[in-house]
Amino acid sequence: MKAVIVGNQVSFDSGQHMISSFQLAVRRLHHLKDIYFNTGRVSAPYQTVTIETTAICNLDCPICPARKSDNIIERAGKQIKLADVQRIVDLTKHMTETYCLNIWGEPLLHKDFRKIVECVPEAGLPIWFSSNLNYSARLAEMLSEFPLLRIICSLDGWDTESYAEYRWGGKFDVVRRNLAILAAGKCKIYPQYLVTPDDENLERRKEQFLRFLEVEIGTASNVVFKRKNLAYRNEPGEVVPGRCSSFYGGLYFNCDGVLMPCCNNVRSDVFLNHISSYTSETLWNGEDVRNLRRSILKDKNQFDSCRSCAGEDYQQLMFAKVLVRLRQVFSGKRDILPASSRAL
């Protein structure tokens, strides 16, 4: 059995606009330079623009801030407006490599998710989102029609018993059915399993998960084993050391259409402004964006929303990715990736 183990980051893949590994490595060097000097300015396209389509969920997973029984997400509304999505895409399609259509919540709960999926491909870029697959076969069939979709399938189990350990309220038979529909479609899927590194049974669990995928869909490739973050709910009071350069790599809009500095944000103290107040230029290097980039990298813990989060030391991640890209170039391999702006 063979799997692509990606960890906490998923490597973005081909869109309509293509660049070489060398060009991508150069972009990552620009990202590293921007983070190192921390002027607040970016000099290379964003890796991704993230749009939170909805902040509600149909499951009750225990550590999630959007859990059905105890949703603590601070948002004025719960579903983004189509007009906000369209404006975000119009302003950012020339400055990003990919789009992502969720932060918290289950994206398919948005009443107009198909219209969103039809709107975003106008940029011709890969579209990522994570889904728990607990919805009708009709919705799964709709998703399977779109070749630009990259769907992280949050399975976290290989049978009814193991699935129920974390995915509270989900139906494993529904998940299996929809997984098969998506796997047979035009979209690309990335089965995901949340892991706890100190789990003494971790290797056995991984093996069972991979075996399940090979039986169900005929392949165990593109698997994401992601570290389970016990601080997802961003509880106030807890202070975790770390640094965060996430805002140098992407733009993040919540379901109110408001700009935020990262995809883990639960509370409102680091919100910026609504998309209607921005232009492409101000989203690139506007004063409020630059100021928050500098502040959050210098001291993330000055913000309550960031105190219990370990942050993202993007610099170390980028350095490793640059080395991989350069090795591919000099070995004669050309790993083709989206060229419009940013990808890991």
XYZ file of C-alpha atoms in Angstrom:
344
model
C 0.000 0.000 0.000
C 1.282 3.432 -0.897
C 0.119 6.787 0.382
C 1.150 10.388 0.054
C 1.542 11.551 3.635
C 1.146 15.285 3.726
C 0.989 16.230 7.424
C -0.561 19.585 8.296
C -0.184 21.098 4.831
C -1.518 19.781 1.546
C 0.563 20.362 -1.573
C -1.553 22.258 -4.070
C -1.584 20.854 -7.585
C -2.242 21.789 -11.180
C -4.638 24.450 -12.359
C -5.003 25.974 -15.800
C -2.063 28.321 -15.208
C 1.183 26.416 -14.900
C 4.649 27.209 -13.612
C 7.813 25.206 -13.177
C 9.275 23.989 -9.913
C 12.085 26.518 -10.306
C 9.641 29.421 -10.657
C 7.738 28.162 -7.655
C 10.938 27.898 -5.609
C 11.750 31.513 -6.499
C 8.346 32.568 -5.227
C 8.943 30.747 -1.971
C 12.276 32.516 -1.580
C 10.369 35.787 -1.909
C 8.012 34.601 0.838
C 10.981 33.793 3.075
C 12.509 37.195 2.438
C 9.234 38.972 3.226
C 8.863 37.072 6.502
C 12.493 37.589 7.495
C 12.381 41.378 7.113
C 8.761 41.611 8.377
C 7.963 44.945 6.751
C 4.367 43.835 6.259
C 4.759 43.805 2.478
C 4.490 40.745 0.233
C 6.419 40.466 -3.023
C 5.066 37.186 -4.432
C 1.511 35.984 -5.078
C -0.460 34.498 -2.194
C -0.461 30.739 -1.918
C -4.197 30.674 -1.358
C -7.243 32.845 -0.787
C -9.523 31.217 1.757
C -13.261 31.899 1.876
C -15.351 30.574 4.753
C -18.626 29.644 3.063
C -20.396 28.760 6.319
C -19.601 28.637 10.040
C -22.086 25.906 10.973
C -21.750 22.144 10.956
C -24.004 19.088 10.937
C -21.651 17.054 13.173
C -20.701 17.353 16.828
C -16.971 16.531 16.826
C -15.714 17.152 20.377
C -12.850 19.639 19.891
C -14.313 21.648 17.009
C -15.407 25.271 17.678
C -18.194 24.870 15.086
C -19.660 21.726 16.658
C -23.410 21.442 16.264
C -24.226 21.458 19.989
C -21.753 24.155 21.075
C -20.803 26.541 18.268
C -18.529 29.292 19.626
C -17.593 30.882 16.284
C -17.919 34.674 16.537
C -19.651 35.658 13.313
C -22.584 38.000 12.664
C -24.033 35.574 10.131
C -23.492 31.931 9.314
C -23.402 31.839 5.494
C -21.432 34.062 3.138
C -23.290 36.089 0.518
C -22.748 35.204 -3.125
C -21.982 38.846 -3.877
C -19.149 38.772 -1.330
C -17.687 35.618 -2.909
C -17.849 37.186 -6.365
C -16.083 40.348 -5.197
C -13.372 38.355 -3.418
C -12.697 36.348 -6.590
C -12.775 39.428 -8.822
C -10.204 41.212 -6.652
C -7.873 38.280 -5.996
C -7.858 35.998 -9.047
C -4.619 37.535 -10.355
C -2.824 37.353 -7.019
C -3.380 33.793 -5.820
C -2.481 30.261 -6.856
C -5.505 28.533 -5.354
C -8.769 29.066 -3.508
C -10.050 27.297 -0.409
C -13.775 27.298 0.394
C -13.865 26.593 4.089
C -12.418 27.575 7.450
C -14.918 26.234 9.974
C -18.181 24.425 9.376
C -19.346 22.076 6.625
C -19.248 23.932 3.268
C -22.059 21.848 1.741
C -24.502 23.322 4.258
C -24.424 26.583 2.316
C -27.723 26.785 0.443
C -25.984 28.056 -2.712
C -22.780 26.034 -2.620
C -23.124 24.978 -6.253
C -23.384 28.624 -7.318
C -20.234 29.371 -5.319
C -18.416 26.463 -6.962
C -19.558 27.738 -10.367
C -18.446 31.279 -9.540
C -14.925 30.587 -8.297
C -13.726 28.544 -11.328
C -13.900 31.737 -13.390
C -10.385 32.306 -12.047
C -9.266 28.981 -13.582
C -7.524 27.873 -10.377
C -7.750 24.771 -8.165
C -10.426 25.005 -5.476
C -9.839 23.251 -2.167
C -12.178 22.548 0.703
C -12.618 20.044 3.502
C -15.852 18.073 3.917
C -17.239 15.480 6.342
C -19.247 13.873 3.462
C -22.457 13.680 5.506
C -24.943 14.783 2.871
C -27.110 13.425 0.087
C -25.827 11.422 -2.869
C -27.205 14.206 -5.075
C -24.781 16.717 -3.552
C -21.852 14.300 -3.886
C -22.728 13.764 -7.561
C -22.863 17.537 -8.065
C -19.344 17.952 -6.636
C -17.994 15.119 -8.758
C -18.725 17.130 -11.915
C -16.068 19.804 -11.278
C -12.496 18.952 -12.334
C -10.950 21.908 -10.476
C -12.228 20.723 -7.084
C -9.725 19.276 -4.591
C -11.767 17.776 -1.729
C -10.185 16.848 1.593
C -12.460 14.061 2.795
C -12.519 14.075 6.601
C -13.005 10.370 7.282
C -11.016 9.677 10.479
C -12.050 6.033 10.532
C -12.229 2.824 8.518
C -15.417 1.288 9.942
C -18.465 2.353 11.946
C -16.736 1.957 15.300
C -13.486 3.789 14.526
C -15.354 6.542 12.656
C -17.605 7.222 15.649
C -14.637 7.851 17.964
C -14.279 11.417 16.680
C -16.925 12.115 14.047
C -19.828 12.374 16.485
C -23.228 12.376 14.812
C -21.956 11.268 11.408
C -23.191 8.258 9.435
C -20.402 6.024 8.210
C -22.518 4.324 5.540
C -23.328 7.752 4.043
C -19.640 8.711 4.139
C -18.630 5.483 2.340
C -21.243 6.021 -0.358
C -20.229 9.639 -0.999
C -16.523 8.804 -0.930
C -17.086 6.295 -3.740
C -19.096 8.831 -5.761
C -16.384 11.486 -5.456
C -13.570 9.023 -6.184
C -15.263 8.074 -9.472
C -15.842 11.692 -10.521
C -13.821 14.442 -12.195
C -12.775 16.061 -8.911
C -9.732 14.992 -6.891
C -10.063 13.629 -3.377
C -7.651 13.611 -0.447
C -8.829 11.226 2.307
C -7.882 12.610 5.725
C -7.268 11.002 9.091
C -6.632 13.116 12.206
C -3.885 11.558 14.301
C -2.483 11.956 17.791
C 1.310 11.493 17.538
C 1.695 9.819 20.943
C -0.999 7.231 20.164
C 0.636 3.847 20.780
C -1.674 2.295 18.158
C -0.999 4.950 15.506
C 0.800 2.750 12.981
C -1.886 0.086 13.188
C -4.587 2.729 12.689
C -2.804 4.128 9.648
C -2.477 0.682 8.129
C -6.162 -0.090 8.637
C -7.150 3.262 7.158
C -5.024 2.696 4.040
C -6.381 -0.840 3.622
C -9.936 0.496 3.861
C -9.251 3.020 1.079
C -7.753 0.404 -1.209
C -10.804 -1.812 -0.783
C -13.366 1.004 -1.069
C -11.969 3.137 -3.887
C -9.078 1.072 -5.245
C -6.256 3.364 -4.132
C -4.631 4.721 -0.984
C -2.874 7.654 -2.638
C -3.178 11.330 -1.711
C -3.851 10.479 1.924
C -3.542 13.239 4.519
C -2.529 12.202 8.027
C -3.042 15.456 9.896
C -2.031 16.175 13.480
C -5.066 16.624 15.722
C -4.911 20.104 17.259
C -6.447 19.951 20.714
C -6.578 23.772 20.861
C -8.990 24.122 17.930
C -11.560 25.805 20.164
C -9.118 28.612 20.965
C -10.122 28.750 24.617
C -9.252 32.084 26.287
C -6.733 32.114 29.133
C -4.331 29.520 27.764
C -1.055 30.938 26.442
C 1.043 28.953 23.942
C 4.438 30.207 22.731
C 5.108 30.473 19.028
C 5.158 32.833 16.086
C 2.781 33.265 13.187
C 3.518 34.292 9.621
C 0.316 32.882 8.126
C -0.849 36.293 6.896
C 2.178 36.488 4.602
C 1.012 33.421 2.688
C -2.681 34.018 2.144
C -5.857 36.010 2.596
C -8.669 34.693 4.783
C -12.292 35.848 4.644
C -14.892 34.671 7.147
C -18.529 33.992 6.285
C -19.375 37.644 6.980
C -17.016 38.622 4.162
C -14.543 40.106 6.661
C -10.770 39.763 6.233
C -8.846 37.847 8.944
C -5.128 36.971 9.339
C -5.427 33.170 9.406
C -7.673 30.132 8.989
C -7.781 29.203 12.692
C -9.563 32.344 13.806
C -12.525 31.810 16.095
C -12.895 35.162 17.860
C -13.269 38.688 16.525
C -10.398 40.738 17.997
C -8.187 40.366 14.909
C -10.825 41.042 12.272
C -10.007 43.688 9.671
C -12.632 45.068 7.230
C -15.382 43.803 4.933
C -14.422 42.906 1.354
C -16.497 45.835 0.066
C -13.936 48.282 1.509
C -10.952 46.773 -0.343
C -9.412 47.014 -3.784
C -6.890 44.582 -5.274
C -4.114 46.995 -4.308
C -5.151 47.280 -0.656
C -5.571 43.509 -0.357
C -2.029 43.181 -1.652
C -0.180 45.667 0.535
C -2.718 48.035 2.070
C -1.839 49.809 5.306
C -4.149 47.818 7.607
C -2.991 44.525 6.067
C 0.699 45.461 6.425
C 0.265 46.599 10.004
C -1.443 43.376 11.105
C 1.124 41.215 9.313
C 3.937 42.945 11.185
C 2.174 42.862 14.549
C 1.100 39.236 14.490
C 4.537 37.985 13.419
C 6.295 40.120 16.025
C 4.044 39.012 18.908
C 1.036 36.816 18.175
C 0.102 36.666 21.857
C -0.858 40.343 22.009
C -4.160 39.142 20.490
C -6.568 36.999 22.530
C -7.510 35.036 19.394
C -3.917 33.916 18.969
C -2.838 33.165 22.543
C -3.901 29.501 22.669
C -2.777 28.780 19.093
C 0.744 27.507 18.469
C 0.925 29.700 15.391
C 2.448 28.804 12.064
C 6.184 29.182 11.722
C 5.854 29.484 8.020
C 9.526 30.278 7.599
C 10.705 26.767 8.487
C 8.008 25.197 6.311
C 8.892 27.374 3.325
C 12.610 26.657 3.582
C 11.939 22.918 3.399
C 9.602 23.375 0.427
C 12.151 25.491 -1.466
C 14.774 22.777 -1.076
C 12.340 20.164 -2.412
C 11.521 22.325 -5.447
C 15.162 22.998 -6.272
C 16.056 19.313 -5.987
C 13.261 18.540 -8.458
C 14.649 21.087 -10.910
C 18.239 19.832 -10.809
C 17.156 16.191 -10.965
C 15.376 16.924 -14.227
C 11.876 16.550 -12.789
C 9.272 19.205 -13.503
C 6.582 19.189 -10.874
C 3.982 21.398 -12.524
C 1.891 23.525 -10.191
C -0.625 26.353 -10.414
C 0.972 29.481 -11.779
C -1.337 32.290 -10.909
C 0.156 32.848 -7.529
C 0.730 30.491 -4.588
C 1.060 26.878 -3.714
C 3.068 24.806 -1.329
